[in-house]
mmCIF file of C-alpha atoms in Angstrom:
data_model
loop_
_atom_site.group_PDB
_atom_site.id
_atom_site.type_symbol
_atom_site.label_atom_id
_atom_site.label_comp_id
_atom_site.label_asym_id
_atom_site.label_seq_id
_atom_site.Cartn_x
_atom_site.Cartn_y
_atom_site.Cartn_z
ATOM 1 C CA MET A 1 1.381 117.091 66.092
ATOM 2 C CA ASP A 2 0.689 116.497 69.359
ATOM 3 C CA ASN A 3 -3.236 116.305 68.294
ATOM 4 C CA THR A 4 -2.546 114.118 65.701
ATOM 5 C CA SER A 5 -0.704 111.401 67.620
ATOM 6 C CA ARG A 6 -3.376 111.879 70.591
ATOM 7 C CA THR A 7 -6.381 111.046 67.337
ATOM 8 C CA ASP A 8 -3.782 107.947 65.956
ATOM 9 C CA SER A 9 -4.040 107.117 69.675
ATOM 10 C CA ALA A 10 -7.558 107.283 70.385
ATOM 11 C CA THR A 11 -8.577 105.776 67.738
ATOM 12 C CA ALA A 12 -5.863 102.398 67.749
ATOM 13 C CA GLN A 13 -7.156 101.916 71.064
ATOM 14 C CA LEU A 14 -10.750 101.766 70.088
ATOM 15 C CA MET A 15 -9.810 99.593 66.959
ATOM 16 C CA GLU A 16 -7.847 97.800 69.552
ATOM 17 C CA GLN A 17 -11.021 97.184 71.879
ATOM 18 C CA ILE A 18 -13.740 96.705 69.241
ATOM 19 C CA LEU A 19 -11.396 93.509 67.895
ATOM 20 C CA TYR A 20 -10.836 92.327 71.716
ATOM 21 C CA GLU A 21 -14.729 91.709 72.474
ATOM 22 C CA VAL A 22 -14.963 89.969 68.706
ATOM 23 C CA LYS A 23 -12.098 87.689 69.494
ATOM 24 C CA ARG A 24 -13.053 86.467 73.038
ATOM 25 C CA VAL A 25 -16.014 84.718 71.086
ATOM 26 C CA VAL A 26 -14.822 84.177 66.969
ATOM 27 C CA VAL A 27 -11.652 81.718 67.183
ATOM 28 C CA GLY A 28 -8.982 82.603 64.413
ATOM 29 C CA GLN A 29 -9.575 84.061 61.389
ATOM 30 C CA ASP A 30 -7.853 86.959 61.779
ATOM 31 C CA ARG A 31 -7.601 88.000 58.399
ATOM 32 C CA PHE A 32 -11.274 87.816 57.474
ATOM 33 C CA LEU A 33 -11.442 90.345 60.840
ATOM 34 C CA GLU A 34 -8.878 92.240 59.236
ATOM 35 C CA ARG A 35 -11.262 92.913 56.000
ATOM 36 C CA VAL A 36 -14.678 93.230 57.903
ATOM 37 C CA MET A 37 -12.721 96.268 59.553
ATOM 38 C CA VAL A 38 -11.453 97.800 56.124
ATOM 39 C CA ALA A 39 -15.064 97.285 54.733
ATOM 40 C CA MET A 40 -16.514 99.121 58.461
ATOM 41 C CA LEU A 41 -14.494 101.664 57.906
ATOM 42 C CA ALA A 42 -14.359 102.203 54.089
ATOM 43 C CA GLN A 43 -17.797 102.496 54.164
ATOM 44 C CA GLY A 44 -17.863 99.309 51.811
ATOM 45 C CA HIS A 45 -20.192 96.496 51.829
ATOM 46 C CA LEU A 46 -18.828 92.696 52.268
ATOM 47 C CA LEU A 47 -19.014 89.384 50.605
ATOM 48 C CA VAL A 48 -17.884 86.488 52.681
ATOM 49 C CA GLU A 49 -18.306 83.021 51.096
ATOM 50 C CA GLY A 50 -17.445 80.475 52.774
ATOM 51 C CA VAL A 51 -18.378 76.417 53.946
ATOM 52 C CA PRO A 52 -21.264 76.062 56.853
ATOM 53 C CA GLY A 53 -19.886 76.247 60.663
ATOM 54 C CA LEU A 54 -16.933 78.738 59.694
ATOM 55 C CA ALA A 55 -18.209 81.528 61.971
ATOM 56 C CA LYS A 56 -19.076 83.879 59.026
ATOM 57 C CA THR A 57 -22.589 84.599 61.108
ATOM 58 C CA LEU A 58 -20.900 84.296 64.409
ATOM 59 C CA THR A 59 -18.387 87.561 63.340
ATOM 60 C CA VAL A 60 -20.843 89.833 62.120
ATOM 61 C CA LYS A 61 -23.531 89.572 65.079
ATOM 62 C CA THR A 62 -20.871 88.969 67.104
ATOM 63 C CA LEU A 63 -19.267 92.944 65.609
ATOM 64 C CA ALA A 64 -22.428 94.767 65.997
ATOM 65 C CA ASN A 65 -22.984 93.321 69.797
ATOM 66 C CA THR A 66 -19.732 95.104 70.286
ATOM 67 C CA MET A 67 -21.497 98.748 68.769
ATOM 68 C CA ARG A 68 -24.197 100.294 70.129
ATOM 69 C CA GLY A 69 -26.429 100.151 66.668
ATOM 70 C CA LEU A 70 -29.337 98.580 65.232
ATOM 71 C CA PHE A 71 -27.945 94.880 63.889
ATOM 72 C CA LYS A 72 -30.486 93.496 61.786
ATOM 73 C CA ARG A 73 -30.260 89.839 60.303
ATOM 74 C CA ILE A 74 -31.946 88.631 57.037
ATOM 75 C CA GLN A 75 -32.191 84.941 56.202
ATOM 76 C CA PHE A 76 -32.945 84.505 52.520
ATOM 77 C CA THR A 77 -35.047 82.166 51.297
ATOM 78 C CA PRO A 78 -36.267 81.115 48.158
ATOM 79 C CA ASP A 79 -39.848 82.267 49.081
ATOM 80 C CA LEU A 80 -38.523 85.820 50.031
ATOM 81 C CA VAL A 81 -40.340 88.533 48.199
ATOM 82 C CA PRO A 82 -38.475 92.080 47.778
ATOM 83 C CA ALA A 83 -41.005 93.860 50.269
ATOM 84 C CA ASP A 84 -39.733 91.417 52.872
ATOM 85 C CA LEU A 85 -36.440 93.396 52.485
ATOM 86 C CA VAL A 86 -37.406 96.708 51.819
ATOM 87 C CA GLY A 87 -41.464 97.256 53.271
ATOM 88 C CA THR A 88 -44.519 97.980 51.890
ATOM 89 C CA ARG A 89 -47.278 100.304 51.718
ATOM 90 C CA VAL A 90 -49.854 98.602 54.836
ATOM 91 C CA TYR A 91 -53.204 99.489 54.875
ATOM 92 C CA ASN A 92 -54.687 100.580 58.266
ATOM 93 C CA GLN A 93 -58.255 99.275 58.516
ATOM 94 C CA ARG A 94 -58.899 101.989 61.635
ATOM 95 C CA THR A 95 -58.012 105.515 59.347
ATOM 96 C CA GLY A 96 -58.184 104.320 56.510
ATOM 97 C CA GLU A 97 -55.428 105.028 54.562
ATOM 98 C CA PHE A 98 -52.366 103.317 54.021
ATOM 99 C CA GLY A 99 -49.248 103.540 55.677
ATOM 100 C CA THR A 100 -45.490 102.558 55.027
ATOM 101 C CA SER A 101 -44.295 99.051 56.843
ATOM 102 C CA LEU A 102 -40.077 99.332 56.345
ATOM 103 C CA GLY A 103 -38.348 96.387 55.909
ATOM 104 C CA PRO A 104 -35.735 94.855 58.242
ATOM 105 C CA VAL A 105 -33.292 96.995 55.415
ATOM 106 C CA PHE A 106 -33.221 99.745 57.945
ATOM 107 C CA ALA A 107 -30.203 99.109 60.117
ATOM 108 C CA ASN A 108 -26.939 100.370 60.414
ATOM 109 C CA LEU A 109 -25.271 97.159 60.101
ATOM 110 C CA LEU A 110 -27.248 94.515 57.742
ATOM 111 C CA LEU A 111 -26.421 90.492 57.978
ATOM 112 C CA ALA A 112 -27.863 89.180 54.695
ATOM 113 C CA ASP A 113 -27.081 85.534 55.003
ATOM 114 C CA GLU A 114 -26.586 83.041 52.644
ATOM 115 C CA ILE A 115 -27.714 85.453 50.129
ATOM 116 C CA ASN A 116 -27.662 83.280 46.980
ATOM 117 C CA ARG A 117 -30.869 80.850 48.289
ATOM 118 C CA ALA A 118 -33.052 84.110 47.070
ATOM 119 C CA PRO A 119 -33.964 84.836 43.550
ATOM 120 C CA ALA A 120 -32.263 87.684 41.043
ATOM 121 C CA LYS A 121 -35.854 89.499 41.942
ATOM 122 C CA VAL A 122 -35.014 89.173 45.924
ATOM 123 C CA GLN A 123 -31.520 89.958 45.264
ATOM 124 C CA SER A 124 -31.453 93.443 43.216
ATOM 125 C CA ALA A 125 -34.149 94.687 45.576
ATOM 126 C CA LEU A 126 -30.878 95.371 47.473
ATOM 127 C CA LEU A 127 -28.570 97.413 44.572
ATOM 128 C CA GLU A 128 -30.919 100.677 45.175
ATOM 129 C CA VAL A 129 -30.219 100.678 48.784
ATOM 130 C CA MET A 130 -26.608 99.511 48.854
ATOM 131 C CA GLN A 131 -25.418 102.502 46.518
ATOM 132 C CA GLU A 132 -27.468 104.890 47.330
ATOM 133 C CA ARG A 133 -28.296 104.448 51.250
ATOM 134 C CA GLN A 134 -32.282 104.521 50.552
ATOM 135 C CA VAL A 135 -35.334 103.211 49.784
ATOM 136 C CA THR A 136 -38.122 103.891 47.341
ATOM 137 C CA ILE A 137 -41.915 102.432 48.664
ATOM 138 C CA ALA A 138 -44.666 103.799 46.579
ATOM 139 C CA GLY A 139 -42.763 106.478 44.883
ATOM 140 C CA GLU A 140 -41.503 107.726 48.469
ATOM 141 C CA THR A 141 -38.170 107.367 49.173
ATOM 142 C CA HIS A 142 -36.630 106.514 52.807
ATOM 143 C CA LYS A 143 -33.275 106.735 53.929
ATOM 144 C CA VAL A 144 -30.928 104.515 55.496
ATOM 145 C CA PRO A 145 -29.700 104.934 59.059
ATOM 146 C CA SER A 146 -26.135 106.813 58.775
ATOM 147 C CA PRO A 147 -23.674 104.346 58.973
ATOM 148 C CA PHE A 148 -24.893 101.751 57.121
ATOM 149 C CA LEU A 149 -23.311 98.614 55.958
ATOM 150 C CA VAL A 150 -24.488 95.213 54.478
ATOM 151 C CA MET A 151 -22.665 91.870 54.522
ATOM 152 C CA ALA A 152 -23.648 89.102 52.978
ATOM 153 C CA THR A 153 -22.722 85.438 53.596
ATOM 154 C CA GLN A 154 -23.304 82.780 50.564
ATOM 155 C CA ASN A 155 -22.442 79.213 50.734
ATOM 156 C CA PRO A 156 -20.272 77.787 47.742
ATOM 157 C CA ILE A 157 -20.450 74.444 47.581
ATOM 158 C CA GLU A 158 -24.183 73.356 47.646
ATOM 159 C CA THR A 159 -26.257 74.393 44.529
ATOM 160 C CA GLU A 160 -29.747 72.988 44.736
ATOM 161 C CA GLY A 161 -31.529 76.217 45.490
ATOM 162 C CA THR A 162 -29.617 78.721 44.908
ATOM 163 C CA TYR A 163 -28.921 81.254 42.868
ATOM 164 C CA PRO A 164 -26.049 83.336 40.812
ATOM 165 C CA LEU A 165 -25.468 86.705 42.495
ATOM 166 C CA PRO A 166 -26.558 89.392 39.570
ATOM 167 C CA GLU A 167 -23.057 90.788 38.439
ATOM 168 C CA ALA A 168 -24.506 94.068 38.895
ATOM 169 C CA GLN A 169 -25.084 93.492 42.918
ATOM 170 C CA VAL A 170 -22.147 91.319 42.520
ATOM 171 C CA ASP A 171 -20.698 95.475 42.028
ATOM 172 C CA ARG A 172 -21.548 96.704 44.794
ATOM 173 C CA PHE A 173 -19.839 94.430 46.568
ATOM 174 C CA MET A 174 -16.054 95.953 48.005
ATOM 175 C CA MET A 175 -14.652 92.915 48.883
ATOM 176 C CA LYS A 176 -15.361 89.623 48.162
ATOM 177 C CA VAL A 177 -13.591 87.423 51.365
ATOM 178 C CA LEU A 178 -13.114 83.428 51.221
ATOM 179 C CA VAL A 179 -13.248 81.952 54.861
ATOM 180 C CA ASP A 180 -10.956 78.950 55.028
ATOM 181 C CA TYR A 181 -10.932 75.948 57.769
ATOM 182 C CA PRO A 182 -9.616 76.370 61.244
ATOM 183 C CA THR A 183 -6.002 74.769 62.184
ATOM 184 C CA ASP A 184 -6.126 72.071 64.695
ATOM 185 C CA GLU A 185 -5.019 74.109 67.321
ATOM 186 C CA GLU A 186 -7.657 76.612 66.686
ATOM 187 C CA GLU A 187 -10.477 74.263 66.210
ATOM 188 C CA PHE A 188 -9.346 72.713 70.042
ATOM 189 C CA VAL A 189 -9.959 76.062 71.665
ATOM 190 C CA ILE A 190 -13.435 76.825 68.879
ATOM 191 C CA VAL A 191 -14.645 73.649 71.100
ATOM 192 C CA GLN A 192 -13.613 74.962 73.983
ATOM 193 C CA ARG A 193 -15.315 77.602 74.028
ATOM 194 C CA VAL A 194 -18.430 76.587 72.678
ATOM 195 C CA THR A 195 -19.237 74.113 74.773
ATOM 196 C CA GLY A 196 -17.826 76.125 77.716
ATOM 197 C CA PRO A 197 -19.632 79.052 79.694
ATOM 198 C CA ALA A 198 -21.102 81.863 77.253
ATOM 199 C CA VAL A 199 -19.619 85.176 76.772
ATOM 200 C CA ASP A 200 -20.990 88.134 77.154
ATOM 201 C CA VAL A 201 -19.991 90.710 74.819
ATOM 202 C CA SER A 202 -19.425 94.260 75.784
ATOM 203 C CA SER A 203 -20.174 97.308 73.502
ATOM 204 C CA VAL A 204 -17.818 99.561 73.214
ATOM 205 C CA ALA A 205 -17.832 101.439 70.432
ATOM 206 C CA THR A 206 -21.264 103.590 69.096
ATOM 207 C CA THR A 207 -22.437 104.741 65.949
ATOM 208 C CA GLU A 208 -21.459 108.068 66.308
ATOM 209 C CA GLN A 209 -18.024 107.234 66.869
ATOM 210 C CA LEU A 210 -18.036 104.865 64.014
ATOM 211 C CA ALA A 211 -19.127 107.697 61.422
ATOM 212 C CA ALA A 212 -15.931 109.509 62.987
ATOM 213 C CA LEU A 213 -13.401 106.962 62.228
ATOM 214 C CA GLN A 214 -14.774 106.734 58.891
ATOM 215 C CA ARG A 215 -14.340 110.051 58.368
ATOM 216 C CA GLU A 216 -11.033 109.777 59.727
ATOM 217 C CA CYS A 217 -9.846 107.126 57.483
ATOM 218 C CA ARG A 218 -11.728 109.523 54.313
ATOM 219 C CA GLU A 219 -8.033 111.266 55.257
ATOM 220 C CA ILE A 220 -5.621 109.047 54.895
ATOM 221 C CA TYR A 221 -2.897 110.118 52.332
ATOM 222 C CA VAL A 222 -2.799 108.166 49.310
ATOM 223 C CA ASP A 223 -0.331 109.164 47.206
ATOM 224 C CA PRO A 224 -1.266 109.608 42.981
ATOM 225 C CA SER A 225 1.549 106.887 42.078
ATOM 226 C CA LEU A 226 -0.341 104.157 44.312
ATOM 227 C CA VAL A 227 -4.018 105.473 42.387
ATOM 228 C CA GLN A 228 -2.285 104.735 39.088
ATOM 229 C CA TYR A 229 -1.266 101.689 40.387
ATOM 230 C CA ALA A 230 -4.795 100.945 40.901
ATOM 231 C CA VAL A 231 -5.439 102.027 37.980
ATOM 232 C CA LYS A 232 -3.586 99.565 35.577
ATOM 233 C CA LEU A 233 -4.108 97.074 37.980
ATOM 234 C CA VAL A 234 -8.258 97.550 37.033
ATOM 235 C CA SER A 235 -7.643 98.391 33.296
ATOM 236 C CA ALA A 236 -5.611 95.266 33.167
ATOM 237 C CA THR A 237 -8.598 92.942 33.698
ATOM 238 C CA ARG A 238 -10.211 94.775 31.002
ATOM 239 C CA THR A 239 -7.424 94.727 27.753
ATOM 240 C CA PRO A 240 -4.935 92.405 29.126
ATOM 241 C CA GLU A 241 -2.937 92.684 26.049
ATOM 242 C CA ARG A 242 -2.298 96.758 26.384
ATOM 243 C CA HIS A 243 -0.524 95.539 30.178
ATOM 244 C CA GLY A 244 2.007 92.363 28.422
ATOM 245 C CA LEU A 245 -1.194 90.107 29.220
ATOM 246 C CA LYS A 246 -2.197 89.237 25.903
ATOM 247 C CA GLU A 247 -2.277 85.515 26.707
ATOM 248 C CA LEU A 248 -4.378 86.710 29.481
ATOM 249 C CA GLY A 249 -7.481 87.547 27.014
ATOM 250 C CA ARG A 250 -9.096 84.659 25.930
ATOM 251 C CA PHE A 251 -10.028 83.821 29.993
ATOM 252 C CA ILE A 252 -11.195 87.269 30.269
ATOM 253 C CA THR A 253 -15.062 87.781 29.412
ATOM 254 C CA TYR A 254 -15.492 91.052 31.422
ATOM 255 C CA GLY A 255 -13.016 93.214 33.364
ATOM 256 C CA ALA A 256 -13.681 94.868 36.535
ATOM 257 C CA SER A 257 -15.510 98.176 36.593
ATOM 258 C CA PRO A 258 -14.233 102.242 38.044
ATOM 259 C CA ARG A 259 -15.932 100.839 41.427
ATOM 260 C CA ALA A 260 -12.780 98.527 41.674
ATOM 261 C CA THR A 261 -10.436 101.629 41.321
ATOM 262 C CA ILE A 262 -12.191 102.932 44.215
ATOM 263 C CA ASN A 263 -12.693 100.505 46.559
ATOM 264 C CA LEU A 264 -8.685 99.571 45.912
ATOM 265 C CA VAL A 265 -7.914 103.132 47.266
ATOM 266 C CA GLU A 266 -10.224 103.349 49.642
ATOM 267 C CA GLY A 267 -9.565 100.529 51.675
ATOM 268 C CA ALA A 268 -5.915 101.319 51.232
ATOM 269 C CA ARG A 269 -6.651 103.662 53.422
ATOM 270 C CA ALA A 270 -8.858 102.404 55.665
ATOM 271 C CA LEU A 271 -5.811 99.449 55.544
ATOM 272 C CA ALA A 272 -3.250 101.835 56.872
ATOM 273 C CA MET A 273 -5.376 103.366 59.265
ATOM 274 C CA LEU A 274 -5.707 99.569 61.052
ATOM 275 C CA ARG A 275 -2.588 99.754 60.989
ATOM 276 C CA GLY A 276 -1.696 102.698 62.523
ATOM 277 C CA ARG A 277 -0.392 105.296 59.822
ATOM 278 C CA GLY A 278 -1.356 107.988 58.558
ATOM 279 C CA TYR A 279 -0.530 107.244 54.537
ATOM 280 C CA ALA A 280 -0.821 104.345 52.985
ATOM 281 C CA LEU A 281 1.996 102.136 51.365
ATOM 282 C CA PRO A 282 2.038 99.128 48.169
ATOM 283 C CA GLU A 283 1.585 96.679 50.221
ATOM 284 C CA ASP A 284 -2.195 97.957 51.883
ATOM 285 C CA MET A 285 -3.185 97.802 48.627
ATOM 286 C CA ALA A 286 -1.248 94.935 47.173
ATOM 287 C CA ASP A 287 -3.221 92.964 49.805
ATOM 288 C CA LEU A 288 -6.541 93.838 49.219
ATOM 289 C CA VAL A 289 -6.174 93.339 45.212
ATOM 290 C CA PRO A 290 -7.612 90.056 44.852
ATOM 291 C CA ASP A 291 -10.113 90.659 47.720
ATOM 292 C CA VAL A 292 -11.793 93.625 45.585
ATOM 293 C CA LEU A 293 -10.824 92.479 42.105
ATOM 294 C CA ARG A 294 -11.799 88.033 42.234
ATOM 295 C CA HIS A 295 -15.744 88.951 42.181
ATOM 296 C CA ARG A 296 -15.693 91.632 39.393
ATOM 297 C CA VAL A 297 -13.545 89.402 36.458
ATOM 298 C CA VAL A 298 -16.167 87.555 34.920
ATOM 299 C CA LEU A 299 -14.056 84.686 33.689
ATOM 300 C CA SER A 300 -14.833 83.200 29.593
ATOM 301 C CA TYR A 301 -16.141 79.736 28.830
ATOM 302 C CA GLU A 302 -12.541 78.783 27.981
ATOM 303 C CA ALA A 303 -11.161 79.428 31.290
ATOM 304 C CA LEU A 304 -13.609 77.343 33.346
ATOM 305 C CA SER A 305 -12.920 74.346 31.139
ATOM 306 C CA GLU A 306 -9.502 74.888 31.559
ATOM 307 C CA GLY A 307 -9.697 75.071 35.543
ATOM 308 C CA MET A 308 -8.853 78.645 36.102
ATOM 309 C CA SER A 309 -9.825 81.285 38.215
ATOM 310 C CA SER A 310 -10.216 84.367 38.626
ATOM 311 C CA ASP A 311 -7.987 84.197 41.718
ATOM 312 C CA ALA A 312 -5.240 82.631 39.310
ATOM 313 C CA VAL A 313 -5.942 85.236 36.681
ATOM 314 C CA VAL A 314 -5.638 88.608 39.513
ATOM 315 C CA GLN A 315 -2.178 86.619 40.857
ATOM 316 C CA LYS A 316 -1.147 87.203 36.914
ATOM 317 C CA ILE A 317 -1.898 90.676 36.601
ATOM 318 C CA MET A 318 -0.418 91.569 39.589
ATOM 319 C CA ALA A 319 2.867 89.766 38.901
ATOM 320 C CA LYS A 320 3.096 92.089 35.625
ATOM 321 C CA ILE A 321 2.626 94.903 37.145
ATOM 322 C CA PRO A 322 4.744 95.930 39.549
ATOM 323 C CA ALA A 323 3.762 98.117 42.715
ATOM 324 C CA PRO A 324 5.117 101.987 43.217
ATOM 325 C CA ALA A 325 8.959 101.310 44.498
ATOM 326 C CA LYS A 326 8.696 104.161 46.552
ATOM 327 C CA PRO A 327 5.002 105.993 46.949
ATOM 328 C CA LEU A 328 6.283 108.499 49.800
ATOM 329 C CA GLU A 329 9.932 109.877 48.079
ATOM 330 C CA HIS A 330 9.272 113.132 46.977
ATOM 331 C CA GLU A 331 8.091 114.010 50.399
ATOM 332 C CA LYS A 332 12.138 113.742 51.304
ATOM 333 C CA LEU A 333 12.584 115.625 48.709
ATOM 334 C CA VAL A 334 9.968 118.319 49.512
ATOM 335 C CA ALA A 335 11.344 118.089 53.023
#
């Protein structure tokens, strides 16, 4: 028990140090920062959507600076080609042989900035590396460093020169987080901080420590009733009539895949760990449901014509399917 409490204390201290360093630069955005940490611990990829100037890129870059890992940033543009991401074969005139030049995806933390500015062919180049953690160039497989995380940003308001993300790629993202405008008080502090002296962020964690935290996260206990809750939520996006939500059927073209269920469980584990617990509670999972499902529910034309959003559909499903009341009750009975 003492070893466990010491481990929990060390984990909490490291997390606190990382967040402290990030918050020296980034003002507000507490919910966004929490989701970024959840994605890191759960080894999931993150899609961030928000209008320009909300510190999306700054947050990810600052977080990368707190860790002694390899960070790379790709600015997605319409003229990008897949080889610009994954790498290509290059002919060496001196030796007369072809060599492999690896692309910027070979990093611990990859920031894909304005991912919806590149055509689908380029976006799809990320599919293999996001799922398999490897890249195939000219029939040869290359593993990316571990740990490996992709954080992509996109601009929701400017449609000129942008391309919608393919559904297959969107499903690879563990969560889609919406970043909103800061409050007046936060904006005041932002202006003071940006116009003042520059802040140097210290590296407080290594990639080995992050990998250890990820392994520790997999040991967080999730009750079977919570897993069943996740299964019901995701199932309701596919066959809403089976869950007493027949009226939602006309609004949904395609529901979420089993990846959503897995991500809900892994996310609940990570959030419980961030909150200093060795077990997940219903509120941990419920907090993440909109972020995990909003980009996976494909709405029908009827839903779009009536102004129905995927968030509204998810909220209706959550209101209908109750969370387990006492997921750890059986442990008390055993004791």
